[in-house]
């Protein structure tokens, strides 16, 4: 890889890990708080209350870490899959500049307690305009990096007619397109509604319309977080367990499925909202169920690839193959454990998506319990697994303290089981989310046991995060260069790309289909809501 | 396209499962009467104290066994924060917010709704079991969010 690109990717991954470091270390404080061990006095004067910390945790983890890491991973997969340099590099570098600016603005305003509005920032709660400008800058920067990657792909396609796009590039670029489409919601929200209002150019805003635009982006965001993990499970993991990808065409079909089904479904986050017609809630619930199809296809293909690898290495019986899967490699262990956790996350997700069950758990601790299985584990632990080879690859050093790295994956897994068990259970008992229980005006004896489980989980997760960063820092800081270049583990496919039908590599029809579905799913209701805009809310600073 | 026979079976199972889930959701929605809040009336939060019905929050008996609760959520309380009704009543809550977004979750039930400024949340539930039920604000609404709660007292 050329040095220019290597530096570019190193910046994105490095900044992402810095955001994860700060964001994640706040998690155990929150979890321990949930078991009524209040350690926040230790954080004064840096963090003055639970909600300020929670805002930082949500924004740095879910928005900054994920987006920066994914941009770096996409860049990596584009240039290494296509084996060429990044086109429009100046644009991509400018994009990174915008993202860094966004990181700094959002970070500073949150630490100064000027933006304690949580990562969902529902207006009419009002932060300093710099916070919104920061988040917008982060997103705009990611668009630019995406355009540069798409231009690279377009040029490659022109030069290689009839050749299938390599799968790692294809999966990442589908995700880039998904991101461009999905962030239209939050983009319009920020530029048309929030920033003018935060700058006092408009006197009042429409709280409901803000929520609709936020969740337009908010749901596909979940798939934006997941698809890079799927790219790794499909195209890299099989190689790391000395096997092959089971089927190239099915992998591609599932990526297209995610693109078309993931955006027009945001109302399932708003089942409990007044003002959204019930019909629309049901249309989106229906479309949400369709995302199950590519998800189950992914489960099949990934498990089949792993099973064949395990059997080839002598695993027998129904489950014997599992033990043959290079569990000693921390990158493999991270990804296998994420996959296992994701299985439970998926089941919970189906419950969230069905309107009537949703009413039982909406905005209870069940919800963070759920997404710590998905984004905070399936995605994050897989990304950690990727860094176990990517950081060595970028720094040209071997992974240091691999046993500690391995231990971090298992402690993360075990900690998350306790944590999410506690949070799901607590939610079923009716405990609301985003509440510091040690100072709440209410309590319930039945909550105490799940609260304790949550706290235990948080303590184990603190150990996991610490072990992870020890191994990563040891690698970065070590002086020894690796003897040989560190391999990028790209798997071959059993059913090869040459057997893949050509229509699975036609991009335009799928993109058009995705756009049409978004127009059907959101067009009429957005036109109606903008037409009858109910801008009656001035801003409130409530912290 | 080459598709493995097991994969075909698996896709069959997936599609059947989706159809069953859809039927279950629709049945729950229309057949069993689980209602989601839908299109609502709008209201100007600045005029709550001057215009009915929100200028007089409270619990009203509108017909025998039928009650209406006119409620305002604001930072950081509900008004009224105590709803007393006899067992067997059917209660319609009409709630709105005076400032930021709030929420309401009534313990042990599926009374779970967002309270968004500018919108009126309306939800009806029956209360048969006597007892005291806690309700809490479940959307972050500022530094007093954890203190925002009330109770429904169902009298025998
Ligand atoms: C050490 C591991 C972690 C622990 C112990 C932890 C714990 C928690 C807890 C207790 C909450 C608060 C729930 C509430 O008050 O409702 C929370 C919220 C959240 N966490 Fe984590 N977390 C961890 C890692 C992560 C990671 C890696 C991510 C994402 C990449 C993440 C994303 C979030 C988000 C988006 C929220 C919601 C914030 C909000 O409600 O505004 N967490 N976490
Ligand atoms: Cu509230
Ligand atoms: Cu609240």
XYZ file of C-alpha atoms and ligand atoms in Angstrom:
744
model
C 0.000 0.000 0.000
C 1.219 3.460 -0.825
C 2.315 5.672 2.039
C -0.159 8.446 1.288
C -3.100 6.062 1.643
C -1.540 4.313 4.609
C -1.261 7.598 6.485
C -4.802 8.555 5.558
C -6.214 5.285 6.878
C -4.008 5.388 9.962
C -5.457 8.790 10.852
C -9.027 7.596 10.552
C -8.486 4.417 12.539
C -6.339 6.189 15.142
C -8.878 8.948 15.757
C -11.659 6.365 15.877
C -9.838 4.429 18.590
C -9.231 7.646 20.532
C -12.973 8.325 20.485
C -13.656 4.746 21.573
C -11.183 5.036 24.422
C -12.845 8.091 25.940
C -16.393 7.059 25.080
C -16.166 3.521 26.321
C -14.454 4.244 29.604
C -17.583 6.149 30.629
C -19.712 3.029 30.083
C -18.688 1.265 33.296
C -19.490 4.428 35.283
C -23.011 4.273 33.879
C -23.374 0.560 34.486
C -22.116 0.835 38.071
C -24.426 3.792 38.603
C -27.282 1.523 37.527
C -26.342 -0.766 40.407
C -26.325 2.337 42.633
C -22.567 2.623 42.929
C -22.170 6.294 42.083
C -18.581 6.990 41.025
C -19.355 10.288 39.310
C -17.819 12.360 42.118
C -14.488 10.962 40.843
C -15.047 12.608 37.468
C -15.646 16.122 38.778
C -14.965 18.779 37.580
C -14.479 17.233 34.135
C -17.975 15.789 34.037
C -20.593 17.440 36.157
C -23.489 15.001 35.932
C -24.660 11.636 34.655
C -26.318 13.097 31.559
C -23.235 14.963 30.445
C -21.280 11.719 30.645
C -24.040 9.844 28.825
C -24.011 12.416 26.019
C -20.266 11.953 25.605
C -20.605 8.157 25.741
C -23.334 8.101 23.078
C -21.790 10.648 20.711
C -18.180 9.485 20.885
C -19.020 5.787 20.656
C -22.003 5.620 18.386
C -21.341 8.589 16.115
C -17.625 9.455 16.132
C -15.883 6.109 16.671
C -18.129 4.167 14.318
C -18.125 6.698 11.479
C -14.376 7.329 11.563
C -13.511 3.653 11.827
C -15.889 2.733 9.032
C -14.482 5.456 6.764
C -10.991 4.086 7.379
C -12.096 0.496 6.785
C -13.968 1.446 3.610
C -10.907 3.253 2.290
C -8.781 0.252 3.121
C -11.111 -2.186 1.370
C -11.511 0.063 -1.660
C -7.849 0.484 -2.430
C -6.804 -3.036 -1.459
C -9.744 -4.733 -3.166
C -9.265 -2.762 -6.389
C -5.521 -2.570 -5.970
C -5.234 1.071 -6.904
C -4.793 4.500 -5.353
C -7.618 6.626 -4.091
C -9.031 8.956 -6.727
C -9.743 12.581 -5.785
C -7.433 12.248 -2.817
C -7.640 15.974 -2.099
C -11.388 15.679 -1.622
C -10.983 12.725 0.711
C -8.359 14.578 2.737
C -10.647 17.605 2.981
C -13.388 15.261 4.140
C -11.141 13.944 6.872
C -10.437 17.553 7.834
C -14.179 18.159 8.226
C -14.526 15.024 10.313
C -11.695 16.057 12.611
C -13.210 19.515 12.961
C -16.538 17.890 13.800
C -14.914 15.640 16.383
C -13.224 18.637 18.024
C -16.344 20.823 18.042
C -18.672 18.139 19.325
C -16.104 16.943 21.859
C -15.326 20.386 23.228
C -18.930 21.514 23.534
C -19.874 18.311 25.313
C -16.988 18.506 27.756
C -17.817 22.164 28.436
C -21.345 21.054 29.366
C -22.783 23.202 26.583
C -24.450 20.289 24.813
C -25.930 17.918 27.370
C -28.681 16.829 24.996
C -27.662 13.156 24.467
C -26.694 11.761 21.090
C -30.323 11.976 19.896
C -30.399 15.774 20.686
C -34.209 15.900 20.329
C -35.184 19.548 19.829
C -36.610 21.693 21.448
C -33.842 20.883 23.875
C -31.182 23.305 22.695
C -27.403 23.029 22.770
C -24.870 25.564 21.581
C -24.937 25.820 17.754
C -21.316 24.606 17.642
C -22.417 21.161 18.757
C -24.791 20.773 15.807
C -22.275 22.333 13.442
C -19.738 19.797 14.702
C -22.027 16.810 14.090
C -22.937 18.153 10.651
C -19.286 18.647 9.799
C -18.603 15.049 10.813
C -21.290 13.831 8.415
C -20.379 16.128 5.537
C -16.755 15.014 5.862
C -17.830 11.382 5.646
C -19.772 12.185 2.458
C -16.640 13.581 0.832
C -14.566 10.556 1.733
C -17.366 8.410 0.324
C -17.418 10.331 -2.980
C -13.716 9.809 -3.382
C -14.114 6.054 -2.830
C -17.020 5.852 -5.266
C -14.986 7.728 -7.874
C -12.193 5.205 -7.421
C -14.644 2.376 -7.948
C -16.211 4.030 -11.012
C -12.827 4.456 -12.644
C -11.889 0.849 -11.918
C -15.183 -0.359 -13.380
C -14.605 1.599 -16.556
C -11.183 0.026 -16.968
C -12.356 -3.495 -16.107
C -15.613 -4.107 -17.941
C -17.178 -7.462 -17.150
C -14.983 -8.129 -14.119
C -16.913 -8.514 -10.858
C -16.140 -5.940 -8.206
C -14.125 -7.694 -5.493
C -16.452 -8.564 -2.611
C -14.683 -6.530 0.081
C -14.953 -3.446 -2.095
C -18.497 -4.191 -3.138
C -19.766 -4.616 0.443
C -18.076 -1.440 1.635
C -19.260 0.634 -1.297
C -22.840 -0.571 -0.909
C -22.492 0.672 2.640
C -21.197 4.027 1.408
C -24.260 4.378 -0.820
C -26.516 3.347 2.054
C -24.882 6.044 4.193
C -25.333 8.760 1.563
C -28.996 7.868 1.220
C -29.611 7.464 4.930
C -27.964 10.686 6.074
C -30.261 12.766 3.866
C -32.633 12.762 6.846
C -30.251 14.117 9.444
C -28.644 16.370 6.823
C -31.964 18.084 6.099
C -32.781 18.158 9.788
C -29.520 19.912 10.637
C -29.318 22.314 7.729
C -32.990 23.249 7.409
C -34.336 22.957 10.942
C -31.745 22.707 13.697
C -28.825 24.964 12.814
C -30.944 28.017 11.811
C -32.942 27.549 15.007
C -29.850 27.110 17.176
C -28.444 30.310 15.678
C -31.749 32.056 16.545
C -32.458 32.711 12.872
C -35.792 30.936 13.235
C -37.743 31.446 16.466
C -39.254 27.991 16.857
C -39.047 24.433 15.573
C -41.294 21.412 15.032
C -40.343 18.757 17.568
C -42.121 15.888 15.812
C -40.719 16.651 12.366
C -37.247 16.702 13.918
C -37.821 13.228 15.296
C -39.043 11.908 11.953
C -35.963 13.223 10.153
C -33.675 11.962 12.897
C -35.048 8.415 12.664
C -34.965 8.538 8.865
C -31.217 8.344 9.450
C -31.291 6.630 12.815
C -32.433 3.236 11.671
C -30.279 2.701 8.574
C -27.460 3.917 10.817
C -27.741 0.518 12.465
C -27.025 -1.215 9.151
C -24.256 1.243 8.373
C -22.622 0.011 11.590
C -23.252 -3.648 10.769
C -22.288 -3.976 7.111
C -18.540 -3.488 7.642
C -18.720 -6.249 10.244
C -20.492 -8.415 7.665
C -17.786 -7.623 5.127
C -15.303 -8.936 7.645
C -17.355 -12.041 8.450
C -17.882 -12.838 4.765
C -14.574 -11.934 3.207
C -11.917 -11.996 5.894
C -12.970 -14.350 8.688
C -13.167 -17.482 6.464
C -9.546 -16.962 5.523
C -8.563 -16.438 9.155
C -10.016 -19.876 9.969
C -8.304 -21.380 6.899
C -11.498 -21.869 4.955
C -13.358 -20.237 2.099
C -16.403 -18.069 1.723
C -19.290 -20.451 1.069
C -20.987 -18.462 -1.670
C -19.997 -15.230 -3.368
C -23.360 -14.602 -5.096
C -25.374 -15.005 -1.887
C -23.082 -12.601 -0.084
C -23.681 -10.006 -2.788
C -27.413 -10.567 -2.835
C -27.596 -9.949 0.893
C -25.684 -6.654 0.609
C -28.197 -5.440 -1.968
C -31.001 -6.584 0.298
C -29.661 -4.415 3.105
C -29.381 -1.430 0.814
C -32.972 -1.555 -0.328
C -34.705 -2.553 2.894
C -32.829 -0.618 5.538
C -33.892 2.983 4.992
C -37.676 3.224 4.719
C -38.234 1.743 8.178
C -37.518 4.544 10.675
C -41.038 4.773 12.103
C -40.485 1.604 14.028
C -38.528 3.852 16.393
C -41.628 5.971 16.744
C -44.362 3.449 17.476
C -45.115 5.390 20.668
C -45.132 8.838 19.024
C -48.351 10.823 18.721
C -48.819 12.491 15.341
C -47.479 9.698 13.136
C -50.436 7.979 11.434
C -50.821 4.305 12.406
C -50.827 3.181 8.755
C -47.308 4.502 8.338
C -46.209 2.729 11.475
C -47.498 -0.549 10.045
C -45.943 0.040 6.606
C -42.576 0.542 8.239
C -43.074 -2.447 10.544
C -43.687 -4.570 7.445
C -40.585 -3.309 5.695
C -38.602 -3.880 8.874
C -39.472 -7.560 8.776
C -38.107 -7.774 5.235
C -34.632 -6.897 6.524
C -34.810 -10.285 8.212
C -34.260 -11.905 4.779
C -30.718 -10.613 4.107
C -29.915 -11.050 7.812
C -30.843 -14.739 7.811
C -28.994 -15.213 4.514
C -25.908 -13.758 6.127
C -26.251 -16.078 9.112
C -26.494 -19.081 6.780
C -23.563 -18.167 4.565
C -21.244 -17.203 7.410
C -22.038 -20.296 9.481
C -21.708 -22.547 6.418
C -18.278 -21.079 5.633
C -17.135 -21.641 9.206
C -18.541 -25.154 9.387
C -16.741 -26.243 6.231
C -13.494 -24.781 7.496
C -13.889 -26.606 10.815
C -14.723 -29.935 9.150
C -11.805 -29.648 6.776
C -9.593 -29.425 9.824
C -11.036 -32.637 11.261
C -14.021 -31.409 13.249
C -16.807 -33.993 13.384
C -20.332 -34.324 14.698
C -22.958 -31.635 14.869
C -20.823 -29.121 16.762
C -17.320 -30.613 16.687
C -16.235 -28.230 13.924
C -16.647 -25.243 16.219
C -13.669 -26.171 18.365
C -11.360 -26.290 15.304
C -11.697 -22.649 14.425
C -8.397 -20.969 15.438
C -9.880 -19.731 18.673
C -6.374 -18.798 19.820
C -6.207 -15.998 17.264
C -7.697 -12.937 19.043
C -9.052 -11.558 15.784
C -10.955 -14.806 15.126
C -12.157 -15.108 18.694
C -13.418 -11.497 18.655
C -15.448 -12.114 15.518
C -16.850 -15.502 16.512
C -17.943 -14.158 19.883
C -19.523 -11.101 18.234
C -21.442 -13.369 15.913
C -22.732 -15.384 18.844
C -23.826 -12.250 20.699
C -25.422 -10.919 17.544
C -27.664 -13.963 17.371
C -29.321 -12.886 20.633
C -29.347 -9.272 19.516
C -31.222 -10.261 16.373
C -33.967 -12.018 18.293
C -34.402 -8.987 20.537
C -34.540 -6.790 17.446
C -37.482 -8.715 16.046
C -39.316 -8.110 19.322
C -38.535 -4.392 19.164
C -39.848 -4.234 15.619
C -43.297 -5.641 16.276
C -45.513 -2.741 17.212
C -47.469 -4.247 20.057
C -44.537 -5.851 21.866
C -42.615 -2.646 21.384
C -45.045 -0.833 23.665
C -43.903 -2.954 26.587
C -40.226 -2.154 26.240
C -40.077 1.186 24.411
C -37.643 3.545 26.171
C -36.940 1.111 28.979
C -33.444 -0.148 29.755
C -34.295 -3.064 27.435
C -33.397 -0.793 24.508
C -29.797 0.024 25.533
C -29.579 -3.614 26.645
C -30.420 -4.562 23.064
C -28.084 -2.226 21.236
C -25.126 -3.087 23.399
C -25.465 -6.551 21.843
C -25.609 -5.119 18.341
C -23.585 -1.932 17.890
C -21.576 -2.135 21.103
C -20.655 -5.795 20.556
C -21.439 -7.263 17.120
C -19.992 -4.129 15.541
C -17.498 -2.934 18.134
C -16.014 -6.310 19.062
C -15.700 -7.186 15.373
C -13.944 -3.862 14.759
C -11.653 -4.659 17.684
C -10.988 -8.006 16.006
C -10.177 -6.202 12.754
C -7.732 -3.908 14.538
C -5.814 -6.961 15.759
C -4.527 -7.361 12.191
C -5.175 -3.892 10.773
C -3.150 -1.963 13.346
C -0.172 -4.309 12.813
C -0.644 -4.026 9.061
C -0.704 -0.226 9.135
C 2.160 0.133 11.616
C 4.184 -2.774 10.152
C 4.592 -4.282 13.616
C 3.391 -7.583 15.008
C 0.499 -7.569 17.472
C 1.945 -7.322 20.950
C 0.580 -9.188 23.980
C -1.708 -11.451 21.911
C -2.785 -13.354 25.047
C -4.026 -10.119 26.578
C -5.785 -9.301 23.327
C -7.406 -12.733 23.442
C -8.442 -12.203 27.057
C -10.023 -8.874 26.129
C -12.346 -10.597 23.653
C -13.557 -13.151 26.198
C -13.999 -10.632 28.996
C -15.946 -8.372 26.638
C -18.173 -11.315 25.736
C -18.778 -12.378 29.333
C -19.200 -8.820 30.589
C -21.721 -8.085 27.882
C -23.755 -11.183 28.749
C -24.137 -10.017 32.352
C -24.706 -6.405 31.347
C -27.315 -7.046 28.718
C -29.085 -9.700 30.753
C -29.427 -7.145 33.537
C -30.560 -4.347 31.236
C -33.116 -6.451 29.307
C -34.560 -7.849 32.517
C -34.697 -4.426 34.174
C -36.506 -3.087 31.126
C -39.126 -5.816 31.278
C -39.753 -4.750 34.874
C -40.529 -1.256 33.614
C -37.344 0.653 34.487
C -36.951 3.652 32.157
C -33.735 4.231 30.219
C -31.513 7.319 30.569
C -32.094 7.437 34.311
C -29.393 7.547 37.010
C -31.099 5.226 39.472
C -29.074 6.203 42.514
C -30.684 9.648 42.509
C -34.086 8.781 41.027
C -37.216 9.678 42.983
C -38.527 6.126 42.585
C -37.253 2.617 43.143
C -38.534 -0.925 43.113
C -37.264 -3.907 45.115
C -37.640 -6.184 42.076
C -35.178 -3.993 40.167
C -32.263 -4.631 42.513
C -31.103 -8.011 41.199
C -30.989 -7.027 37.503
C -29.382 -3.738 38.500
C -26.634 -5.668 40.258
C -26.119 -7.849 37.155
C -25.779 -4.708 35.055
C -23.129 -3.358 37.405
C -21.192 -6.638 37.444
C -21.284 -6.660 33.654
C -19.984 -3.091 33.574
C -17.077 -3.954 35.872
C -16.081 -6.921 33.687
C -16.350 -4.707 30.606
C -13.997 -2.209 32.203
C -11.430 -5.006 32.472
C -12.090 -5.961 28.841
C -11.643 -2.442 27.504
C -8.475 -1.968 29.542
C -6.939 -5.216 28.269
C -7.819 -4.276 24.710
C -6.154 -0.887 24.866
C -3.089 -2.324 26.642
C -2.499 -4.667 23.726
C -3.138 -1.965 21.115
C -0.907 0.608 22.819
C 1.828 -1.995 23.317
C 1.716 -2.678 19.580
C 1.772 0.960 18.539
C 4.516 1.894 20.975
C 6.770 -1.089 20.316
C 9.991 -0.414 18.459
C 10.301 -3.741 16.635
C 9.248 -3.810 13.003
C 7.679 -7.014 11.716
C 10.008 -9.234 9.669
C 7.510 -9.726 6.850
C 4.555 -7.563 5.734
C 1.399 -8.448 7.656
C -1.051 -10.288 5.455
C -4.511 -8.952 4.675
C -6.675 -12.025 5.195
C -8.882 -11.963 2.104
C -10.782 -15.222 1.566
C -11.494 -16.955 -1.708
C -15.013 -18.151 -2.402
C -16.177 -21.720 -2.984
C -18.873 -20.593 -5.382
C -16.603 -18.123 -7.126
C -17.364 -14.646 -8.437
C -17.127 -16.003 -11.991
C -20.281 -18.047 -11.220
C -22.031 -15.007 -9.867
C -24.739 -13.775 -12.240
C -23.907 -10.438 -13.822
C -27.030 -8.726 -12.421
C -25.531 -8.968 -8.960
C -22.852 -6.529 -10.079
C -25.124 -4.044 -11.851
C -25.210 -1.113 -9.486
C -27.730 1.280 -10.972
C -30.917 -0.824 -10.764
C -30.382 -1.597 -7.088
C -29.631 2.007 -6.222
C -32.701 3.199 -8.101
C -34.823 0.604 -6.344
C -33.512 1.780 -2.982
C -34.323 5.388 -3.824
C -37.827 4.455 -4.969
C -38.498 2.606 -1.722
C -37.322 5.597 0.299
C -39.623 7.865 -1.692
C -42.545 5.519 -1.092
C -41.707 5.036 2.570
C -41.131 8.689 3.434
C -42.203 10.936 0.536
C -45.907 11.393 1.237
C -45.594 11.773 4.987
C -42.690 14.213 4.757
C -44.514 16.336 2.204
C -47.519 16.381 4.498
C -45.439 17.237 7.565
C -43.433 19.989 5.880
C -46.684 21.331 4.399
C -48.369 21.546 7.805
C -45.249 22.411 9.719
C -46.021 22.880 13.393
C -43.076 25.027 14.465
C -44.250 26.036 17.921
C -41.269 25.186 20.126
C -38.648 27.722 21.122
C -35.434 26.281 22.540
C -34.879 25.121 26.130
C -31.667 24.601 28.010
C -32.624 21.977 30.546
C -29.346 21.149 32.254
C -27.539 -18.792 -9.877
C -26.198 -21.753 -7.926
C -28.037 -22.104 -4.634
C -27.289 -24.864 -2.176
C -30.364 -27.052 -1.361
C -30.001 -26.405 2.382
C -29.978 -22.705 1.663
C -33.262 -23.095 -0.201
C -34.836 -24.822 2.809
C -33.432 -22.112 5.062
C -34.897 -19.348 2.907
C -38.236 -21.151 2.969
C -38.124 -21.155 6.760
C -37.162 -17.474 6.812
C -40.013 -16.418 4.584
C -42.535 -18.504 6.513
C -41.312 -16.948 9.755
C -41.694 -13.457 8.319
C -45.232 -14.181 7.174
C -46.124 -15.521 10.624
C -44.662 -12.458 12.329
C -46.585 -10.179 10.021
C -49.825 -11.979 10.754
C -49.097 -11.806 14.484
C -48.399 -8.067 14.311
C -51.478 -7.286 12.300
C -53.659 -9.488 14.531
C -52.307 -7.826 17.640
C -52.953 -4.443 16.093
C -56.424 -4.936 14.713
C -57.791 -8.116 16.246
C -56.761 -7.847 19.877
C -57.149 -4.107 19.992
C -53.594 -3.233 20.983
C -53.592 0.363 19.900
C -50.651 2.430 18.842
C -50.988 6.196 19.102
C -51.719 7.645 15.671
C -52.507 10.931 13.955
C -53.105 13.487 16.670
C -54.355 16.978 17.295
C -51.788 19.706 17.492
C -51.607 22.347 20.187
C -49.550 25.470 20.892
C -47.470 24.878 24.037
C -47.385 28.600 24.786
C -51.171 28.737 25.116
C -51.681 25.805 27.483
C -52.620 27.958 30.462
C -55.163 29.992 28.533
C -56.979 27.513 26.307
C -59.108 24.477 27.129
C -58.688 21.689 27.824
C -55.165 22.116 29.163
C -55.929 25.224 31.194
C -57.610 22.876 33.660
C -55.534 19.743 34.106
C -57.196 17.073 36.236
C -59.194 13.865 36.366
C -62.762 14.100 35.071
C -65.550 11.535 35.035
C -67.098 11.917 31.598
C -69.611 9.047 31.815
C -70.271 6.326 34.420
C -67.024 4.333 34.701
C -65.314 6.472 32.076
C -62.682 9.018 32.989
C -60.640 11.561 31.164
C -57.273 12.722 32.451
C -56.077 16.077 31.160
C -52.360 16.133 31.894
C -49.417 18.438 31.279
C -45.818 17.250 31.357
C -43.182 19.865 32.054
C -39.660 20.014 33.442
C -39.745 18.048 35.720
C -43.200 16.948 36.799
C -46.597 15.785 35.657
C -49.720 17.769 36.452
C -51.712 16.053 37.881
C -49.179 13.647 39.319
C -51.791 11.524 41.063
C -54.693 9.918 39.246
C -57.329 8.309 41.481
C -60.014 6.161 39.901
C -62.207 3.229 40.971
C -61.369 -0.277 39.752
C -63.026 -1.185 36.473
C -62.715 2.300 34.991
C -61.776 3.084 31.451
C -59.420 6.019 31.391
C -58.463 8.215 28.455
C -55.306 10.223 28.968
C -54.844 13.421 26.998
C -51.321 14.632 27.550
C -49.105 17.297 26.132
C -45.823 18.984 26.974
C -45.254 22.578 27.966
C -41.567 22.531 27.007
C -39.334 19.668 25.797
C -40.115 16.090 24.814
C -41.129 13.811 27.678
C -42.578 10.345 27.869
C -44.875 8.313 30.053
C -44.553 4.697 31.075
C -46.997 3.161 33.504
C -45.525 0.252 35.402
C -46.783 -3.235 34.611
C -48.872 -2.133 31.586
C -48.293 -1.278 27.983
C -49.271 2.317 28.586
C -46.169 3.723 26.972
C -46.252 6.927 25.005
C -44.119 9.857 23.934
C -45.175 13.367 24.935
C -44.024 15.776 22.244
C -44.503 19.534 22.426
C -47.033 20.633 19.833
C -48.819 17.261 19.790
C -51.540 15.814 22.002
C -50.914 12.217 23.039
C -54.116 10.319 23.555
C -54.302 6.830 24.947
C -57.060 4.767 26.581
C -56.611 1.935 29.053
C -58.845 -0.050 31.438
C -57.881 -0.444 35.092
C -59.347 -3.501 36.796
C -56.817 -4.443 39.480
C -56.862 -2.226 42.569
C -53.449 -0.947 43.585
C -50.956 1.871 43.245
C -49.090 2.065 39.955
C -46.015 4.172 39.360
C -45.665 6.135 36.152
C -42.398 7.733 35.102
C -41.028 10.031 32.438
C -38.955 7.811 30.136
C -37.452 10.348 27.760
C -34.472 12.442 28.774
C -35.800 15.926 29.529
C -32.992 17.555 31.474
C -31.198 17.231 34.791
C -34.409 16.519 36.699
C -35.503 13.679 34.413
C -34.932 11.046 37.100
C -37.320 12.864 39.452
C -40.250 13.042 37.059
C -42.916 10.549 38.151
C -46.454 10.120 39.434
C -48.975 7.446 40.425
C -52.249 5.983 39.333
C -54.253 4.794 42.342
C -56.922 2.274 41.466
C -59.350 2.092 44.384
C -61.259 -1.104 45.134
C -17.446 -0.882 28.345
C -18.508 -1.091 27.687
C -19.797 -0.340 27.838
C -20.605 -0.213 28.935
C -20.408 -0.799 30.316
C -21.727 0.596 28.534
C -22.782 0.952 29.365
C -23.825 1.774 29.024
C -24.889 2.171 29.898
C -25.067 1.715 31.335
C -25.680 3.017 29.201
C -26.778 3.865 29.780
C -28.118 3.520 29.677
C -29.078 4.571 30.164
O -28.826 5.420 31.044
O -30.148 4.500 29.619
C -25.151 3.147 27.869
C -25.699 3.898 26.854
C -25.253 3.889 25.541
N -24.148 3.208 25.050
Fe -22.858 2.113 26.125
N -21.588 0.952 27.220
C -20.418 0.398 26.753
C -19.913 0.483 25.464
C -20.567 1.071 24.407
C -20.110 1.020 23.047
C -18.852 0.319 22.567
C -21.026 1.710 22.306
C -21.087 1.986 20.832
C -20.195 1.774 19.965
C -22.040 2.192 23.215
C -23.119 2.948 22.831
C -24.064 3.466 23.704
C -25.139 4.330 23.305
C -25.432 4.848 21.900
C -25.888 4.608 24.471
C -27.156 5.447 24.572
C -26.936 6.777 25.129
C -28.239 7.468 25.335
O -29.220 6.874 25.821
O -28.289 8.632 24.986
N -21.732 1.780 24.475
N -23.997 2.376 27.789
Cu -39.829 14.412 31.377
Cu -37.768 12.827 31.336
